[in-house]
Coordinates of C-alpha atoms in Angstrom, one line a residue:
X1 CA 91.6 116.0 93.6
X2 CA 89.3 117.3 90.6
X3 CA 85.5 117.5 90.8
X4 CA 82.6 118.0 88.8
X5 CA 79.1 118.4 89.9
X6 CA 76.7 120.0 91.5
X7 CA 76.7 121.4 95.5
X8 CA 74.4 120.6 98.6
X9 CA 73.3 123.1 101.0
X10 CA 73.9 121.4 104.6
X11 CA 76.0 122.1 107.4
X12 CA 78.7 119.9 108.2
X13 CA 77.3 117.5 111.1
X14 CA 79.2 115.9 113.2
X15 CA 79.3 111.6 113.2
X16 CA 76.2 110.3 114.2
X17 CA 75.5 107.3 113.2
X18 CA 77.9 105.9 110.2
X19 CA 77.2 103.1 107.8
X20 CA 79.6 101.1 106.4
X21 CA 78.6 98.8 103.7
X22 CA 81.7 96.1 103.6
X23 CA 83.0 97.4 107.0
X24 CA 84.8 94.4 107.6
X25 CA 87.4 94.1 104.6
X26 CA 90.4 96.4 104.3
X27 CA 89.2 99.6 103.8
X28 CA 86.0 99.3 105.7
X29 CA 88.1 97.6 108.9
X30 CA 90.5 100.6 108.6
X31 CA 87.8 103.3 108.1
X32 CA 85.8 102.2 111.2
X33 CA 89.1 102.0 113.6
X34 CA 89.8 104.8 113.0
X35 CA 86.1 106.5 113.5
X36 CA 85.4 104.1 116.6
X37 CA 89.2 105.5 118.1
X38 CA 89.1 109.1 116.8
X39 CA 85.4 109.9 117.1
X40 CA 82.4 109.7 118.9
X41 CA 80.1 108.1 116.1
X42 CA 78.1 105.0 116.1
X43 CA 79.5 102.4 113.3
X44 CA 77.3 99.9 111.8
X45 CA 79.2 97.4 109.8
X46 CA 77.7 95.6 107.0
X47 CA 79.1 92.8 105.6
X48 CA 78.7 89.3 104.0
X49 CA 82.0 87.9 105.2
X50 CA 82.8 86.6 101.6
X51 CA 86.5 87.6 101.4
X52 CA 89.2 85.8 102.6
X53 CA 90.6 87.7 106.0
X54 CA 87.4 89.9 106.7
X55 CA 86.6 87.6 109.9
X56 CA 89.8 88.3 111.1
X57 CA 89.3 92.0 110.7
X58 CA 85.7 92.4 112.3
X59 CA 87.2 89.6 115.2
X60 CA 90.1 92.4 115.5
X61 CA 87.5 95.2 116.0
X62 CA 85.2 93.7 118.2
X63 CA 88.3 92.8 120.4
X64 CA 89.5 96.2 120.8
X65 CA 86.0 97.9 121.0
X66 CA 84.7 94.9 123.5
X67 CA 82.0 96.2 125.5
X68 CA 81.8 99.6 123.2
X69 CA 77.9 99.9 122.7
X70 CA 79.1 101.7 119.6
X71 CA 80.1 99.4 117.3
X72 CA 77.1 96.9 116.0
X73 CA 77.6 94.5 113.2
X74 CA 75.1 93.0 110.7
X75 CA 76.2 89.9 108.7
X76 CA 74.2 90.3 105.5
X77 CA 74.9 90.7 101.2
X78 CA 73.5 94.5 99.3
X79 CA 71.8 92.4 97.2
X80 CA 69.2 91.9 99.9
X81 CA 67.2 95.0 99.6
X82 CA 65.0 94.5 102.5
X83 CA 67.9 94.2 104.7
X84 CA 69.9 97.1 103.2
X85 CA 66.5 99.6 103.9
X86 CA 66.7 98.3 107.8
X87 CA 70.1 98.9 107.9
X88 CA 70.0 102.3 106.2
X89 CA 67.4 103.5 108.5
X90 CA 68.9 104.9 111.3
X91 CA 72.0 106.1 108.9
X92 CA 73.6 109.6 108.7
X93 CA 76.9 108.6 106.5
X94 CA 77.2 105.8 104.4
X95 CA 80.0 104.2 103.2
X96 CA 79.9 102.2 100.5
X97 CA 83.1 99.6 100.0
X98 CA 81.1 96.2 99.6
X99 CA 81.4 95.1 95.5
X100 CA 82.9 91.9 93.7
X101 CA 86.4 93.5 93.0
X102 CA 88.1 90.8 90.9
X103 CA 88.5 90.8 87.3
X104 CA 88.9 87.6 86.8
X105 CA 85.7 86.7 88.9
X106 CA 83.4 89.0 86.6
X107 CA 84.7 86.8 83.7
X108 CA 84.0 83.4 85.1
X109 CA 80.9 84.9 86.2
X110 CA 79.3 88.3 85.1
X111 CA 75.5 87.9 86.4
X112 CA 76.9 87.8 90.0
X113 CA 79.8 90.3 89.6
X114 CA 76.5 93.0 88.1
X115 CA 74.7 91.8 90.6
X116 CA 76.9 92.8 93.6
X117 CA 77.8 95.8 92.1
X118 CA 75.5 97.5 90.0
X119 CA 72.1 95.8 92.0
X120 CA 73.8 96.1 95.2
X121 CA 74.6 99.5 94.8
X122 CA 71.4 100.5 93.5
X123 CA 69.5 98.9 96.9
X124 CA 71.7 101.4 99.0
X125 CA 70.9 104.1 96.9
X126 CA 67.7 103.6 97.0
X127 CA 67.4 103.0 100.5
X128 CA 69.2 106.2 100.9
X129 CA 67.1 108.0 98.9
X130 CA 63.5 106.8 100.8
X131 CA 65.6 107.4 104.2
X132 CA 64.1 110.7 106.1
X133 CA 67.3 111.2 107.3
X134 CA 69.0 111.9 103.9
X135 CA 72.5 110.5 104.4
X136 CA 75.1 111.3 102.5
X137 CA 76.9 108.3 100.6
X138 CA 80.5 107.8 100.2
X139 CA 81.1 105.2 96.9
X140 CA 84.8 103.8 96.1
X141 CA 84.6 103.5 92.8
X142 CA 88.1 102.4 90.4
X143 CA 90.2 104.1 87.8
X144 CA 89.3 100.6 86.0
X145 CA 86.0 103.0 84.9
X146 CA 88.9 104.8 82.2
X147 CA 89.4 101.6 80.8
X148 CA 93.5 101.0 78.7
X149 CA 93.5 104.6 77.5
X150 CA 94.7 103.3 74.7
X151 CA 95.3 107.0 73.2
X152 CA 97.9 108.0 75.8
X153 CA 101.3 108.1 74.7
X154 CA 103.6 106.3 76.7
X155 CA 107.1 106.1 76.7
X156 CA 109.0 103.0 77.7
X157 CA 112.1 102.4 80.3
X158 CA 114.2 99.7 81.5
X159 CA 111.5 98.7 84.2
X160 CA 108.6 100.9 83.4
X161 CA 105.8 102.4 81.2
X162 CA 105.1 106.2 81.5
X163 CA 102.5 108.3 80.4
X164 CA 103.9 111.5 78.3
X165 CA 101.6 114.0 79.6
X166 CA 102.9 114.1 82.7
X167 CA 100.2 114.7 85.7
X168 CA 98.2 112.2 84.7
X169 CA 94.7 112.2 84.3
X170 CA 91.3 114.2 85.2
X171 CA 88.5 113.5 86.2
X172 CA 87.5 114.6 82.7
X173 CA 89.2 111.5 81.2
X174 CA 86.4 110.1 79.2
X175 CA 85.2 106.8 80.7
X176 CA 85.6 103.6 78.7
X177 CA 84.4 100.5 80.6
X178 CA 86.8 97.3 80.2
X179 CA 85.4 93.6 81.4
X180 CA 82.3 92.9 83.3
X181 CA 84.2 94.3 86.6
X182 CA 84.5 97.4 84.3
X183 CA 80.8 98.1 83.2
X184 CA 79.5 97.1 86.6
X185 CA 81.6 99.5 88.8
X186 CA 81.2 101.8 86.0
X187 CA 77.5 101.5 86.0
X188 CA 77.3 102.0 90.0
X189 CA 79.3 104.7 89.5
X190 CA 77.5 106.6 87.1
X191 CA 74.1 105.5 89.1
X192 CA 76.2 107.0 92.7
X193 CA 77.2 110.4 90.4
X194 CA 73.7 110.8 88.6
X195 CA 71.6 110.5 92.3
X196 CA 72.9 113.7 93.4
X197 CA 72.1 115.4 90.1
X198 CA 68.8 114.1 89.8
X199 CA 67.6 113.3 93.5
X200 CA 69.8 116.1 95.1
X201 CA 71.5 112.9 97.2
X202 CA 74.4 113.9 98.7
X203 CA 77.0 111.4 97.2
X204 CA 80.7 111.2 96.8
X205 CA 82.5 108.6 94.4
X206 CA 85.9 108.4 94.9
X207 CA 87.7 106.6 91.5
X208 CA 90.8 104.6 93.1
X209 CA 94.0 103.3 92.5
X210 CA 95.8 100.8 94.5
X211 CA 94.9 101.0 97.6
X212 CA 97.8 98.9 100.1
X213 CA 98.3 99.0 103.9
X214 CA 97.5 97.2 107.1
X215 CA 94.9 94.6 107.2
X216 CA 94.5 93.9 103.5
X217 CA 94.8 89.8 102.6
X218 CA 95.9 90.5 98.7
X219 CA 95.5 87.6 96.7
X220 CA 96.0 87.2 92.5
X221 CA 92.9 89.2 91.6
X222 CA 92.9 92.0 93.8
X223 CA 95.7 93.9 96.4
X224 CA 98.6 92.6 94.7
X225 CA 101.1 94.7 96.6
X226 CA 100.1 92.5 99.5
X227 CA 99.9 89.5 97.7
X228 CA 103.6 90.1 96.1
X229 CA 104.8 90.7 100.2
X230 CA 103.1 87.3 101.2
X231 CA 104.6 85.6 98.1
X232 CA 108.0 86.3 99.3
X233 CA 107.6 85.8 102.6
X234 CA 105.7 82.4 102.3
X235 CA 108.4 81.8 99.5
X236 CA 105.8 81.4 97.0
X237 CA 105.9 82.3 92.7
X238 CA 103.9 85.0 91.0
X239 CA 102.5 85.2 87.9
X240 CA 102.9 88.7 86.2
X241 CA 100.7 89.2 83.6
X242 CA 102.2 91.3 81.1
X243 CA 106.3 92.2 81.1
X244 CA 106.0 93.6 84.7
X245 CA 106.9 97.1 83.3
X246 CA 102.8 98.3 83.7
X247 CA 102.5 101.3 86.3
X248 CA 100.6 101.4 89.3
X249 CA 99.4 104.2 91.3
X250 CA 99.8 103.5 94.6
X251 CA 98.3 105.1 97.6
X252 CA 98.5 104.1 101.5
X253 CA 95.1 103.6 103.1
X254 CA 96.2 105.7 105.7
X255 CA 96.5 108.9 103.0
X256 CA 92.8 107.3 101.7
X257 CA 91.4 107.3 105.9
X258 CA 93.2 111.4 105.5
X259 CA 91.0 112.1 101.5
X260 CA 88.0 110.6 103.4
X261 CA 87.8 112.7 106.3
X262 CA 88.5 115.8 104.3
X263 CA 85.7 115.2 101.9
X264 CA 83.5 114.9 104.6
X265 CA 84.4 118.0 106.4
X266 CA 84.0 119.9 103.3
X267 CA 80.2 118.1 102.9
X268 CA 79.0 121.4 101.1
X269 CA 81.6 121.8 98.4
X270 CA 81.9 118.1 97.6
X271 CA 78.3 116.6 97.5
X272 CA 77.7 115.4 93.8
X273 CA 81.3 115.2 93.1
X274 CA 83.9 112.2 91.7
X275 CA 87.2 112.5 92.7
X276 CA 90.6 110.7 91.5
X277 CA 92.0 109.5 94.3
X278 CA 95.6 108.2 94.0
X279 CA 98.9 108.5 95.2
X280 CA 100.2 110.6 92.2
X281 CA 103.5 110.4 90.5
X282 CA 105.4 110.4 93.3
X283 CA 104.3 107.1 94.4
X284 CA 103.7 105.6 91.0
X285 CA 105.5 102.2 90.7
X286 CA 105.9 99.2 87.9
X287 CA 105.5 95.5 89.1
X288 CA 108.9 94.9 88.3
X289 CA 109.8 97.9 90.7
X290 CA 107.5 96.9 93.7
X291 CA 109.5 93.4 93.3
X292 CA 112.5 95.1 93.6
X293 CA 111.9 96.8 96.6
X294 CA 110.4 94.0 98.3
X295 CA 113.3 92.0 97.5
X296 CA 115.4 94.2 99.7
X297 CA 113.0 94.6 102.8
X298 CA 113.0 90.6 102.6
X299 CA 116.4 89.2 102.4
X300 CA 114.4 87.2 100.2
X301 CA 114.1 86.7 96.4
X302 CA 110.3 86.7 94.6
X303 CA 110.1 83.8 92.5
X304 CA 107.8 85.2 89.1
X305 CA 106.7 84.4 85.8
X306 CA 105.4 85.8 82.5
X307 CA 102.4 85.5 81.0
X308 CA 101.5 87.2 78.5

């Protein structure tokens, strides 16, 4: 991981009391297992339940935590800023996974798409920023911020697309916002970055690729290495937009659990930073690839189609 930015002058605390803004979806659900199991902080969860499987995930927490006192949920949207102070508070660490995450959604309907995540994201920073206790916040961000990079040669194989320059890109990659998903996660981005430069907020954006791993319900628009498993399973076609040959970086959510938890621990040296976080070329796979291999640990064959 690459940074740029400037440095805070804290000690590294231990968990207090963490935050977690979308603490019920998949990353959220994993992050606070693993801090409920592995630590001894108090976890708020905040989340407006809107995505399909989230109430299976919180109902999965509160069963194995039940009668934890650390744990406490609050069932409520960031764009509520009155209830996004409250909950910030008694915060030490914030995370913040809660945004509208589908393309297609921020098509059919941009206002709320900028509202969830450029107004949303701007209540918890704000909220942040008023709070006497100064948290530091954690933002997942999306590589969608570099938009097609267009300029990028790219070479072409049998079942994939690959970039010529070979390690990818930096952080340094200039930022070209695509769709209305685009501009608003690359506004809340820039919003996240430019509070520690100007406020001295101790913030973290992390720009992601494909996140996949336990307790993710993929559908079309978002976790499609979920949604291509499901597909098979249930016996159900995919539509592949494109010729399937596009390139994902892939990265398990238990390596992302491992990126956060070093980011943290290194508070000092990564306050105001952005970070590409990814599973590199190593784990860099096409669609038509991901299909393959899930065709063997089926049995079973994925029905797809083209659209292009």
């Amino acid at each position: 991981m690459k940074g740029k930015g400037s440095a805070m002058n804290e000690k590294v605390l231990p968990f207090r009391s963490v935050l977690i803004f979308g603490g019920a979806g998949f990353i959220g659900s994993n992050w606070a297992h693993r801090l409920l199991k592995s630590t001894d902080a108090r976890v708020h969860i905040f989340d407006n339940l809107s995505r399909r499987g989230v109430v299976h995930n919180l109902r999965w927490l509160q069963e194995h935590f039940a009668g934890s006192d650390r744990l406490q949920v609050t069932i409520g949207d960031i764009r509520d800023g009155a209830l996004v102070e409250r909950a910030v508070q008694k915060a030490t660490e914030i995370y913040h996974f809660a945004a509208q995450v589908a393309v297609t959604s921020s098509v059919n309907d941009p206002r709320s798409d900028f509202e969830v995540n450029v107004g949303g994201t701007f209540n918890i920073l704000e909220a942040a920023r008023n709070s006497s206790r100064r948290p530091c916040v954690l933002f997942t961000s999306t590589n969608k911020v570099y938009g097609n990079m267009a300029s990028e040669a790219i070479v072409s194989s049998r079942s994939r697309y690959s970039y010529m320059g070979g390690d990818g890109v930096s952080e340094a990659q200039p930022l070209d916002f695509h769709s209305p998903y685009g501009c608003s996660k690359g506004a809340a981005d820039q919003y996240v970055h430019d509070y520690a430069r100007v406020f001295d907020l101790p913030t973290v954006v992390f720009r992601m690729s494909c996140i996949a791993g336990p307790r993710q319900f993929g559908n079309e628009d978002q976790g499609w290495v979920a949604h291509f498993l499901y597909s098979a399973l249930e016996e159900q076609p995919v539509t592949i937009y494109g010729d399937g040959r596009q390139v994902r970086d892939v990265l398990a959510v238990e390596d992302l659990m491992r990126a956060f938890e070093a980011v943290r621990e290194s508070r000092e040296r990564t306050a105001g930073q952005v970070y590409n976080v990814g599973g590199g070329l190593a784990n860099a796979v096409s669609l038509l690839e991901i299909i393959e291999q899930i065709e063997q640990l089926t049995g079973r064959r994925l029905q797809y189609q083209f659209e292009r």
